[in-house]
XYZ file of C-alpha atoms in Angstrom:
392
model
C -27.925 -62.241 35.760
C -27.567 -65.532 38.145
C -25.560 -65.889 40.724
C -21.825 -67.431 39.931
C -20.609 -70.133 41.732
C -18.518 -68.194 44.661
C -21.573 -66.039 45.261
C -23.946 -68.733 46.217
C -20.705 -70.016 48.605
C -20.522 -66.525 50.238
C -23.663 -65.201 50.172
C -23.964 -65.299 54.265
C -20.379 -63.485 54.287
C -21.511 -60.752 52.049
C -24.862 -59.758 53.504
C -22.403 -59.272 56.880
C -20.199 -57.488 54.547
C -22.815 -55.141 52.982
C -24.157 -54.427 56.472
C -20.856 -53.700 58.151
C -19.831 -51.349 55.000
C -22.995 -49.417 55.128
C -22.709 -49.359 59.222
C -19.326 -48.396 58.526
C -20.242 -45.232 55.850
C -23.626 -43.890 57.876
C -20.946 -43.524 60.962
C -18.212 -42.145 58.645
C -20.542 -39.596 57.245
C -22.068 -38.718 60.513
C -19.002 -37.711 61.909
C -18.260 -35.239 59.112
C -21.499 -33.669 59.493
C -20.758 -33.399 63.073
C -17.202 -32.167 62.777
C -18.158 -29.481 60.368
C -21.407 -28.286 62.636
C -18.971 -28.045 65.483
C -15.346 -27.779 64.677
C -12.852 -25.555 63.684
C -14.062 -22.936 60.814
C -11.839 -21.130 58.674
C -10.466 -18.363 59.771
C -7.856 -17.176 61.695
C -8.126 -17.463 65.428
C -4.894 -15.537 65.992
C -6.014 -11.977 65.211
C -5.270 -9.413 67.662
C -7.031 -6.364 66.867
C -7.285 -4.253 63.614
C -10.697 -5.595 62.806
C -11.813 -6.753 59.637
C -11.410 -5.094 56.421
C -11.908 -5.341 52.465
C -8.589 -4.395 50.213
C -10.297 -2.348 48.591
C -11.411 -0.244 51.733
C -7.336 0.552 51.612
C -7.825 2.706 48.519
C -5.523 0.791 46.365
C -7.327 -2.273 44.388
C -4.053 -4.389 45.252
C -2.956 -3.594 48.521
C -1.722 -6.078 51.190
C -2.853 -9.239 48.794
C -0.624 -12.199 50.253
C -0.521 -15.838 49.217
C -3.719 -17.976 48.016
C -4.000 -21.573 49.104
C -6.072 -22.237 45.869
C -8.857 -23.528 48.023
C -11.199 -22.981 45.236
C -10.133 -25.769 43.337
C -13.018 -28.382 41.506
C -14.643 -30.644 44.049
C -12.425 -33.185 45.421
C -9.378 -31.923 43.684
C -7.563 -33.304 41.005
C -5.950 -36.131 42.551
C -9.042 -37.728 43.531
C -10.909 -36.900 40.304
C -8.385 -39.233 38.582
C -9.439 -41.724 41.279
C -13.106 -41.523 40.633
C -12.807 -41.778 36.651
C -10.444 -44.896 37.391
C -12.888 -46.631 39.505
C -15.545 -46.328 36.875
C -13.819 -47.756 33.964
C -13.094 -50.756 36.910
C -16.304 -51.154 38.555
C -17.002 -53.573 36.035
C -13.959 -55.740 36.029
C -14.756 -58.873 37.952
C -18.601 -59.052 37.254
C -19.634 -61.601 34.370
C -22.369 -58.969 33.405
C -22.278 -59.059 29.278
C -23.122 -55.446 29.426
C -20.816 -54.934 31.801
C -17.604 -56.247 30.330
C -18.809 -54.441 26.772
C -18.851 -51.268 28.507
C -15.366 -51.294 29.950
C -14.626 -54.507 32.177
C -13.210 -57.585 31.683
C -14.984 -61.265 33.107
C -13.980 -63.022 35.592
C -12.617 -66.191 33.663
C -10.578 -63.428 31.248
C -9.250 -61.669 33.870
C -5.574 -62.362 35.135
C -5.092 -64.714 38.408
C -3.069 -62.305 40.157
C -5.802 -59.192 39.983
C -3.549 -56.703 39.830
C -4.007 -53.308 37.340
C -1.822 -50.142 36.987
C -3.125 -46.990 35.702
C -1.190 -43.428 34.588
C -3.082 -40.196 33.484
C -2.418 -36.570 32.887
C -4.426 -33.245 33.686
C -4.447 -29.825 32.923
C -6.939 -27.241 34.323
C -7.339 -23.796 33.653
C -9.409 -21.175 36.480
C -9.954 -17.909 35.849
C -10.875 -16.870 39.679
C -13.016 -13.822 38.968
C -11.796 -9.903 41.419
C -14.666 -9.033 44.253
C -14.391 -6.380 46.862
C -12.795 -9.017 49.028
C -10.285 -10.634 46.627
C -8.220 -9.371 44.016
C -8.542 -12.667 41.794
C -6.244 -14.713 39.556
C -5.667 -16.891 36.584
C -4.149 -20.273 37.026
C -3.054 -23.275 35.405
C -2.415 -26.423 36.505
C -0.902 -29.483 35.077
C 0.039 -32.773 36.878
C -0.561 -36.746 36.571
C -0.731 -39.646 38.583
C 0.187 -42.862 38.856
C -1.376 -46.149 40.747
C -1.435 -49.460 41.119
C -4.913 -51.435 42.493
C -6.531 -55.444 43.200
C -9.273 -56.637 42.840
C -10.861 -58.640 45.727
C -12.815 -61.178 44.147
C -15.631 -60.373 42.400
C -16.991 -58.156 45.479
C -14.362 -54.840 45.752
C -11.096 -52.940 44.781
C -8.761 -51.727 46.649
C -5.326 -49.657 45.384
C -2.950 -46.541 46.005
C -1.689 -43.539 43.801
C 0.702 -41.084 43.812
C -0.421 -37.853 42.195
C 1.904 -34.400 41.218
C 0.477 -30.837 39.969
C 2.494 -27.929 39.454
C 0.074 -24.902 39.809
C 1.433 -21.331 38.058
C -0.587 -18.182 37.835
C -1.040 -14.447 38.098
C -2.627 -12.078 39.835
C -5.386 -9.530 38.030
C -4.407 -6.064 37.378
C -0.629 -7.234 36.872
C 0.129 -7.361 40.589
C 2.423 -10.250 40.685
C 2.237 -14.491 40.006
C 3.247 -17.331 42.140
C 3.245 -21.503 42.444
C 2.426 -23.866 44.104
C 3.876 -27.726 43.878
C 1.548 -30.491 45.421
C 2.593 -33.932 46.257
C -0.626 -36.045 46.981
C -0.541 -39.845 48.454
C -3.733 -41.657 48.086
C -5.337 -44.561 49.244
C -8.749 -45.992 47.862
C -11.313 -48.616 47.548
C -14.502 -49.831 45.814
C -16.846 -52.470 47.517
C -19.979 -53.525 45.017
C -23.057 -54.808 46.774
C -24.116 -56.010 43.674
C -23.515 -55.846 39.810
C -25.016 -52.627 39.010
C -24.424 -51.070 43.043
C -21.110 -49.579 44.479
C -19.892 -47.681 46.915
C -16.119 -45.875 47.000
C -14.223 -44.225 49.584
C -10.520 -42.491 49.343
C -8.304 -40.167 51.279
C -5.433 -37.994 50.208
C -2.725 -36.752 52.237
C -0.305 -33.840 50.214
C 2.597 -32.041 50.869
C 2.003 -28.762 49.365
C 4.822 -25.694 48.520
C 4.038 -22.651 47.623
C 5.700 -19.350 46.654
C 4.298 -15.765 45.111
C 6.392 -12.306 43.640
C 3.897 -9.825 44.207
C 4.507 -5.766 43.357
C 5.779 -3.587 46.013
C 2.475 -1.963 47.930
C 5.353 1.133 49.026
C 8.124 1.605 46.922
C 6.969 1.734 43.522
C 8.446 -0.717 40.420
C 9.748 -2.750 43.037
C 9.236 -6.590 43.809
C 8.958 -8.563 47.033
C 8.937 -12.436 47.161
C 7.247 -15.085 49.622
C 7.124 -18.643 49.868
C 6.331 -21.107 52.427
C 5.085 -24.790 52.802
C 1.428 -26.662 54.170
C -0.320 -29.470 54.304
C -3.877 -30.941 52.505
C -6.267 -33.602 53.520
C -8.985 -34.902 51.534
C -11.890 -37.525 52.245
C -14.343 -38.761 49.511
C -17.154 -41.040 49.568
C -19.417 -41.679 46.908
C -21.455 -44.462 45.377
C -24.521 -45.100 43.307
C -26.698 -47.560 41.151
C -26.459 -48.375 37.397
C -29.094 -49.472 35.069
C -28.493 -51.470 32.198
C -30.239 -51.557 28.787
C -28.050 -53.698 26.499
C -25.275 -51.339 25.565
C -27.104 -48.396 27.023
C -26.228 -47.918 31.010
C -27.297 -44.885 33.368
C -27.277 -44.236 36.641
C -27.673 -41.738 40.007
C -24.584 -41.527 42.015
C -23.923 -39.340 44.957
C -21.055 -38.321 47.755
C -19.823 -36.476 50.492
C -16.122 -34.865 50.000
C -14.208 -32.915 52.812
C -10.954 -30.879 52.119
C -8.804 -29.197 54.540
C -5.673 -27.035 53.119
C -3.533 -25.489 55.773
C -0.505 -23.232 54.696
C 2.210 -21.855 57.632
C 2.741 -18.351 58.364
C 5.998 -16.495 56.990
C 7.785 -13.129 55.785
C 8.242 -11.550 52.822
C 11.392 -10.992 51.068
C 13.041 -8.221 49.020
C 16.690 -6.918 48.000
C 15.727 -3.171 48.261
C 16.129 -2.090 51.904
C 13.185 0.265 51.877
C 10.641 -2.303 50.800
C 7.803 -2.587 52.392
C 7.545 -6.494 53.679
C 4.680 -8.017 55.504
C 4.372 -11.214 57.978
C 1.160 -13.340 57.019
C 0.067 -15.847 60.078
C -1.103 -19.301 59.143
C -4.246 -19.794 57.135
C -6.567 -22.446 57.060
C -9.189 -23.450 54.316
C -11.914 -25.841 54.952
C -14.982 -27.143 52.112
C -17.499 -29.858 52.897
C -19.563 -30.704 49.629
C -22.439 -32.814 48.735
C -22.778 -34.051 45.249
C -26.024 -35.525 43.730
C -26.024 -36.595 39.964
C -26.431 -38.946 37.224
C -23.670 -40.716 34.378
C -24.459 -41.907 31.537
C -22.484 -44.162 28.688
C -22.981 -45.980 25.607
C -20.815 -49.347 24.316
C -20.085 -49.299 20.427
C -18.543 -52.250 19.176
C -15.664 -51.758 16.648
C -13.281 -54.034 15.081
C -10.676 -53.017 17.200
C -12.409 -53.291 20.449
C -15.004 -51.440 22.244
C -15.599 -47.331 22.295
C -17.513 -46.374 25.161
C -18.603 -42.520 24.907
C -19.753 -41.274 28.575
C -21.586 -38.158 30.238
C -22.107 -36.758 33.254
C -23.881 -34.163 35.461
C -23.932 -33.262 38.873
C -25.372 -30.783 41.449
C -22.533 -29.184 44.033
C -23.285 -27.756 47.304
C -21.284 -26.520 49.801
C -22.448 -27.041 52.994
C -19.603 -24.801 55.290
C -20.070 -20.941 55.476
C -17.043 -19.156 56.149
C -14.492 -16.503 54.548
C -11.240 -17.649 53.841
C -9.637 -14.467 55.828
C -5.897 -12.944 55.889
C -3.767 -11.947 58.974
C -1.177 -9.820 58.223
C 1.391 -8.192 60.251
C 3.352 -4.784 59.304
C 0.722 -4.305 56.363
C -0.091 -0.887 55.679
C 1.062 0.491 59.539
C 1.892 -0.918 62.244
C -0.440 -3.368 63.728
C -2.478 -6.683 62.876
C -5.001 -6.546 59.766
C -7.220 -9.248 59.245
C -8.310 -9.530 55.301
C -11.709 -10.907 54.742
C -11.816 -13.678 51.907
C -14.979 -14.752 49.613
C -17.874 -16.634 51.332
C -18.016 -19.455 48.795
C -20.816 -20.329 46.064
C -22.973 -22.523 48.160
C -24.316 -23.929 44.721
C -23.306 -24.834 40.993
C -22.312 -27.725 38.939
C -20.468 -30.253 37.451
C -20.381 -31.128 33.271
C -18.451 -33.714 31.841
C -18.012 -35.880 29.253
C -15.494 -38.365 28.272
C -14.753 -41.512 26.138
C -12.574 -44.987 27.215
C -11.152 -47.135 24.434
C -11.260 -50.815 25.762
C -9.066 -52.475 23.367
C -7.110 -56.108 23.477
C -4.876 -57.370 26.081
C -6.511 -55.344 28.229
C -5.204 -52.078 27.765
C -7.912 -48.892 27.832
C -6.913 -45.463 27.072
C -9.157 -42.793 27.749
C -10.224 -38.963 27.727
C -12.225 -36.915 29.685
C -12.893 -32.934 29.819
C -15.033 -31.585 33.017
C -16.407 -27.969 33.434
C -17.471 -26.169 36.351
C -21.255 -24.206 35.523
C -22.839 -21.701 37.886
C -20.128 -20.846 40.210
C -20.382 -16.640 40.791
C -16.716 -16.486 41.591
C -14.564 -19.076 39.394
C -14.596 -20.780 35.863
C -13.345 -24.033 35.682
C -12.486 -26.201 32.513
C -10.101 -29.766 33.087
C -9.090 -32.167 30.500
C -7.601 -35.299 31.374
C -6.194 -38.329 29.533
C -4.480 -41.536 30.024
C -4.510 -45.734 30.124
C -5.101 -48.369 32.235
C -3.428 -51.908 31.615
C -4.173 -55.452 33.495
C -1.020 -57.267 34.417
């Protein structure tokens, strides 16, 4: 495709552009690496004796299990999943590509003046986390949505913000108990395209998470004992990749780095019967660092009511951290500190999705996706999503 008018003006600008981006991402992505090889693992620094020990060394399958932090959730989480499927259907937007704007965008001369776009979409997961001799395991749902509001910045980039909510609710195997968790996630994002087909994205999320559990009594038996308490999550994603056109056919390799940190504070349990037994868990701290390497494909169908555009996707998943997502807890089973040892995590499984976007006059494009997490030894995953994007 040639060159447009306000490319050949700026094409000095972007080559600085491109180079300070990629300067920009190489440092970015260095400094991950380096934080991970060298900074805080999980764990729990403020054990005090009692050594480390498996539930199940207790002699009772559910003895002393406290709060999860959900750590294993799908790669990036769901608030920034909904950011990566909204800047594909946009990548396209302000490029005058015919395949381009048949497979989801819009050209620059239809396009209106002002840039802006809103989009709103809906989730709901399901993970069945599977019982080890570490971990007793659970089954949890999750539903949320989000909500955000982006610009385009010429024909070159994208930048935006969105607010997403998930309510998480789910219960422990072997009928031990069930808890929540509420998540408030605030995130900011971009796109920057080298080119037509190129692009390169980068996002962080900063959440407010609550969280409370009602576990069985590990002393007094039929009784009940309640928890709750409050934390904080950051994520960081960057991705990008290349697509190849072939009329309505386009494909591509894309690839990314995404770091999540979930800290939740230490508290006490709770209980109306007097001779319960309650326990004091310390702080805990998760931490993942995951490469992704894979491919998307999709396929434009014209229709007389606009454009269907099916899409697939596959991607490899490794974790590159190595360390147990441990328990301190006070009072539990004796006097005393017990530190809990967690799940090392799958260092290796994937990604499977597929999806389809509606791009349909005025432009308004609805769209629906379902993802599925393959090889993991200690979770299975399944997430379908839905919603629209409209152009102001």
């Amino acid at each position: 495709m040639g060159e447009n008018s306000y490319t050949r003006s700026a094409s000095g600008s972007r080559r600085v552009a491109i180079w300070s981006a990629t300067r920009l991402l190489v440092i970015l992505a260095v400094a991950l690496i380096s934080y991970c090889a060298v900074g805080t693992r999980p764990g729990f620094a403020q054990s005090t004796g009692g050594g480390v020990s498996s539930f199940c060394q207790q002699n009772d399958v559910a003895n002393c299990q406290g709060p999860t932090t959900v750590p294993e959730e799908d790669v990036a989480g769901a608030g920034q999943r909904q950011i990566e499927q909204r800047l594909q259907q946009i990548r396209c937007e302000s490029s005058q590509d015919p395949t381009c704007v048949a497979q989801g965008g819009a050209s620059a001369d239809s396009v209106s003046l002002d840039g802006f776009s809103w989009f709103a979409s809906g989730e709901y997961q399901h993970k069945d986390r599977d019982q080890t001799a570490n971990q007793l395991g659970f089954d949890t749902d999750t539903a949320g949505g989000t909500v955000g509001i982006d610009y385009r910045l010429e024909t070159w980039g994208v930048i935006g913000g969105a607010f997403n909510y998930r309510h998480d609710f789910g219960e422990y195997k072997h009928s031990y108990g069930d808890f929540d968790m509420d998540t408030e996630n605030f995130i900011i994002y971009g796109s920057y395209f080298p080119s037509d087909q190129s692009f390169i994205d980068l996002s962080f999320g900063f959440a407010n998470k609550d969280f409370s559990d009602t576990h069985a009594d590990n002393i007094v038996a039929g009784n009940t004992v309640s928890g709750d308490t409050s934390g904080f999550e950051f994520t960081g994603d960057l991705s990008g990749g290349y697509d190849f056109s072939f009329d309505a056919f386009t494909i591509g390799p894309h690839a990314g780095l995404h770091y999540k940190r979930t800290d939740l504070n230490g508290f006490s349990e709770n209980s109306a019967n007097p001779a319960a037994n309650l326990d004091t868990y310390l702080d805990q701290k998760y931490e993942s660092f995951t490469g992704t390497l894979g491919a998307q494909a999709s396929y434009a169908i014209s229709a007389d009511f606009g454009v269907v555009v099916p899409q697939i996707s596959a991607e490899y998943v490794h974790e590159f951290l190595d360390g147990q997502n441990n328990q301190v807890i006070l009072g539990c089973c004796g006097p005393g500190v017990v530190t809990f040892a967690g799940d090392n995590p799958d260092h290796n499984y994937a990604n499977v999705g597929a999806g389809v976007v509606f791009v349909l006059p005025n432009g308004v494009s609805p769209f629906l996706n379902f993802q599925a997490e393959l090889g993991n030894s200690l979770e299975q995953t399944e997430t379908v999503s839905a919603g629209v994007r409209v152009e102001m």
